[in-house]
Tab-separated table of C-alpha atoms in Angstrom:
chain	number	residue	atom	x	y	z
A	1	MET	CA	-13.683	-7.389	-22.119
A	2	ASN	CA	-11.682	-7.673	-18.928
A	3	ASN	CA	-13.606	-7.646	-15.684
A	4	VAL	CA	-12.619	-5.836	-12.504
A	5	LEU	CA	-12.888	-7.525	-9.110
A	6	ALA	CA	-13.137	-5.137	-6.196
A	7	THR	CA	-14.241	-4.727	-2.603
A	8	MET	CA	-15.962	-1.957	-0.735
A	9	CYS	CA	-16.171	-1.701	3.025
A	10	TYR	CA	-18.144	0.408	5.444
A	11	VAL	CA	-16.446	0.472	8.839
A	12	ASP	CA	-19.361	0.686	11.269
A	13	ASP	CA	-19.074	2.182	14.766
A	14	GLY	CA	-22.759	1.555	15.519
A	15	GLU	CA	-24.059	5.001	14.543
A	16	ASN	CA	-21.805	5.941	11.630
A	17	PHE	CA	-20.136	4.508	8.557
A	18	LEU	CA	-16.564	5.498	7.774
A	19	MET	CA	-16.557	6.829	4.218
A	20	LEU	CA	-14.159	8.499	1.839
A	21	LYS	CA	-14.776	11.873	0.222
A	22	ARG	CA	-12.809	11.479	-3.005
A	23	ASN	CA	-10.873	14.644	-3.787
A	24	LYS	CA	-7.191	13.763	-4.209
A	25	LYS	CA	-6.758	11.491	-7.266
A	26	GLU	CA	-6.377	12.786	-10.805
A	27	ASN	CA	-8.865	11.568	-13.433
A	28	ASP	CA	-10.998	10.003	-10.708
A	29	ILE	CA	-14.422	8.745	-11.803
A	30	HIS	CA	-15.498	9.196	-8.150
A	31	GLU	CA	-14.162	12.755	-7.748
A	32	GLY	CA	-16.289	14.875	-5.414
A	33	LEU	CA	-18.352	11.904	-4.237
A	34	THR	CA	-18.429	10.282	-0.810
A	35	ILE	CA	-18.029	6.530	-1.188
A	36	SER	CA	-16.805	3.452	0.661
A	37	VAL	CA	-13.195	2.584	1.234
A	38	GLY	CA	-11.950	-0.371	-0.764
A	39	GLY	CA	-10.467	-1.165	-4.109
A	40	LYS	CA	-9.314	-3.688	-6.671
A	41	PHE	CA	-8.013	-7.172	-6.015
A	42	GLU	CA	-4.311	-7.882	-6.353
A	43	PRO	CA	-3.211	-11.196	-7.916
A	44	GLY	CA	-3.926	-14.193	-5.706
A	45	GLU	CA	-6.104	-12.330	-3.209
A	46	SER	CA	-9.377	-13.605	-1.817
A	47	PRO	CA	-12.161	-11.065	-1.278
A	48	GLU	CA	-11.291	-11.030	2.448
A	49	ASP	CA	-7.582	-10.474	1.716
A	50	CYS	CA	-8.471	-7.574	-0.558
A	51	VAL	CA	-10.887	-5.817	1.789
A	52	ILE	CA	-8.555	-6.143	4.787
A	53	ARG	CA	-5.587	-4.799	2.778
A	54	GLU	CA	-7.550	-1.955	1.188
A	55	VAL	CA	-9.040	-0.773	4.487
A	56	LYS	CA	-5.581	-0.844	6.088
A	57	GLU	CA	-4.011	1.072	3.170
A	58	GLU	CA	-6.689	3.756	3.068
A	59	THR	CA	-7.554	4.161	6.758
A	60	ASN	CA	-4.722	2.572	8.795
A	61	LEU	CA	-7.395	0.500	10.597
A	62	ASP	CA	-7.145	-3.260	11.004
A	63	ILE	CA	-10.590	-4.750	10.453
A	64	ILE	CA	-11.355	-8.067	12.139
A	65	LYS	CA	-13.741	-10.569	10.556
A	66	PRO	CA	-15.351	-8.227	8.023
A	67	LYS	CA	-18.885	-9.321	7.193
A	68	LEU	CA	-19.730	-9.989	3.546
A	69	ARG	CA	-23.113	-8.342	3.042
A	70	GLY	CA	-23.577	-8.741	-0.700
A	71	ILE	CA	-22.183	-8.725	-4.196
A	72	ILE	CA	-22.906	-5.995	-6.728
A	73	THR	CA	-22.305	-6.149	-10.457
A	74	PHE	CA	-21.784	-2.833	-12.242
A	75	PRO	CA	-21.944	-3.672	-15.985
A	76	ASP	CA	-19.738	-1.473	-18.175
A	77	PHE	CA	-19.378	0.896	-15.215
A	78	ASP	CA	-16.345	2.810	-16.403
A	79	GLY	CA	-17.314	2.536	-20.063
A	80	GLU	CA	-14.868	-0.319	-20.553
A	81	LYS	CA	-15.257	-3.057	-17.961
A	82	ASP	CA	-17.784	-4.835	-15.799
A	83	TRP	CA	-17.069	-4.385	-12.093
A	84	TYR	CA	-17.868	-7.201	-9.639
A	85	THR	CA	-17.806	-5.777	-6.145
A	86	TYR	CA	-17.914	-7.572	-2.803
A	87	VAL	CA	-19.668	-5.368	-0.221
A	88	TYR	CA	-18.540	-5.610	3.399
A	89	THR	CA	-19.193	-4.007	6.751
A	90	ALA	CA	-16.765	-4.155	9.652
A	91	THR	CA	-17.809	-3.531	13.244
A	92	ASP	CA	-14.667	-4.912	14.868
A	93	TYR	CA	-11.513	-2.936	14.179
A	94	LYS	CA	-8.440	-1.559	15.872
A	95	GLY	CA	-5.828	1.073	15.210
A	96	THR	CA	-5.703	4.815	14.773
A	97	LEU	CA	-7.439	6.384	11.804
A	98	THR	CA	-4.987	8.061	9.438
A	99	GLU	CA	-5.367	11.732	8.675
A	100	ASP	CA	-3.513	11.379	5.388
A	101	CYS	CA	-5.438	9.128	2.998
A	102	ASN	CA	-4.032	9.593	-0.507
A	103	GLU	CA	-7.464	9.242	-2.160
A	104	GLY	CA	-9.486	11.767	-0.197
A	105	ASP	CA	-10.788	12.759	3.206
A	106	LEU	CA	-12.030	10.069	5.582
A	107	ILE	CA	-15.260	11.072	7.300
A	108	TRP	CA	-17.722	9.424	9.661
A	109	VAL	CA	-21.236	9.700	8.227
A	110	LYS	CA	-24.249	9.220	10.493
A	111	LYS	CA	-26.362	6.356	9.179
A	112	SER	CA	-29.426	8.554	9.612
A	113	GLU	CA	-27.875	11.139	7.255
A	114	ILE	CA	-26.615	8.861	4.476
A	115	GLN	CA	-29.260	10.233	2.106
A	116	ASN	CA	-27.723	13.726	2.483
A	117	ILE	CA	-24.246	12.917	1.185
A	118	LYS	CA	-23.169	13.375	-2.412
A	119	THR	CA	-22.622	9.905	-3.856
A	120	TRP	CA	-23.619	7.682	-6.760
A	121	GLU	CA	-27.409	7.474	-7.044
A	122	GLY	CA	-27.412	3.682	-6.761
A	123	ASP	CA	-25.340	3.812	-3.577
A	124	TYR	CA	-28.263	5.336	-1.684
A	125	ILE	CA	-30.217	2.169	-2.437
A	126	PHE	CA	-27.721	-0.417	-1.185
A	127	LEU	CA	-26.574	1.778	1.712
A	128	ASP	CA	-30.183	1.678	2.907
A	129	TRP	CA	-30.002	-2.140	2.788
A	130	LEU	CA	-26.881	-2.045	4.964
A	131	VAL	CA	-28.402	0.412	7.458
A	132	LYS	CA	-31.583	-1.676	7.698
A	133	ASP	CA	-29.518	-4.884	8.010
A	134	LYS	CA	-31.188	-6.565	5.037
A	135	PRO	CA	-30.151	-10.167	4.264
A	136	PHE	CA	-27.263	-11.070	1.962
A	137	PHE	CA	-27.887	-9.723	-1.527
A	138	SER	CA	-26.796	-10.134	-5.110
A	139	ALA	CA	-27.520	-7.040	-7.163
A	140	LYS	CA	-26.851	-5.443	-10.511
A	141	PHE	CA	-26.719	-1.651	-10.804
A	142	ASN	CA	-26.813	-0.247	-14.312
A	143	TYR	CA	-25.259	3.102	-15.225
A	144	LYS	CA	-24.910	4.721	-18.620
A	145	ASN	CA	-22.512	7.669	-19.060
A	146	ASN	CA	-22.213	7.888	-15.253
A	147	GLU	CA	-26.004	8.204	-14.894
A	148	PHE	CA	-27.998	5.670	-12.870
A	149	VAL	CA	-30.437	3.683	-15.021
A	150	ASP	CA	-31.898	0.905	-12.866
A	151	TYR	CA	-31.096	-2.062	-10.646
A	152	GLU	CA	-32.087	-5.651	-9.886
A	153	VAL	CA	-31.629	-7.430	-6.567
A	154	THR	CA	-32.155	-10.820	-4.965
A	155	PHE	CA	-32.035	-11.134	-1.173
A	156	TYR	CA	-31.073	-14.463	0.413
A	157	GLU	CA	-32.469	-15.394	3.822
């Protein structure tokens, strides 16, 4: 089984997270959901290289010193591979937000309204950790046939 290394990033303007409503890719496991920006590592990339590149590609923003908030394992997430995902936030950024993301529509979501978006069930859990500024975490979120089953987490002070 090959594993997938990926990043996700929530650009944070203090009151909102920049998120991506996925509605433009064919055969997209995330279609119709509002999720983070981010994506898979390219050969030779560090997690920081990947998150900076992915945010730039999807949003046209240059993030500065993204903060690693946690790592999430999604076993057998797509029915084939385990996904290991580095979760970042970025409060320091520059540039002009693109209006033409090829994966969906970029939207600012109020942190107080995160629970009202349509996303993966497990995302509500770790998004709450980000909003409440919980310590660094290592978590495992289990899905079966795209349905949330359960999760485990360890927080590190």
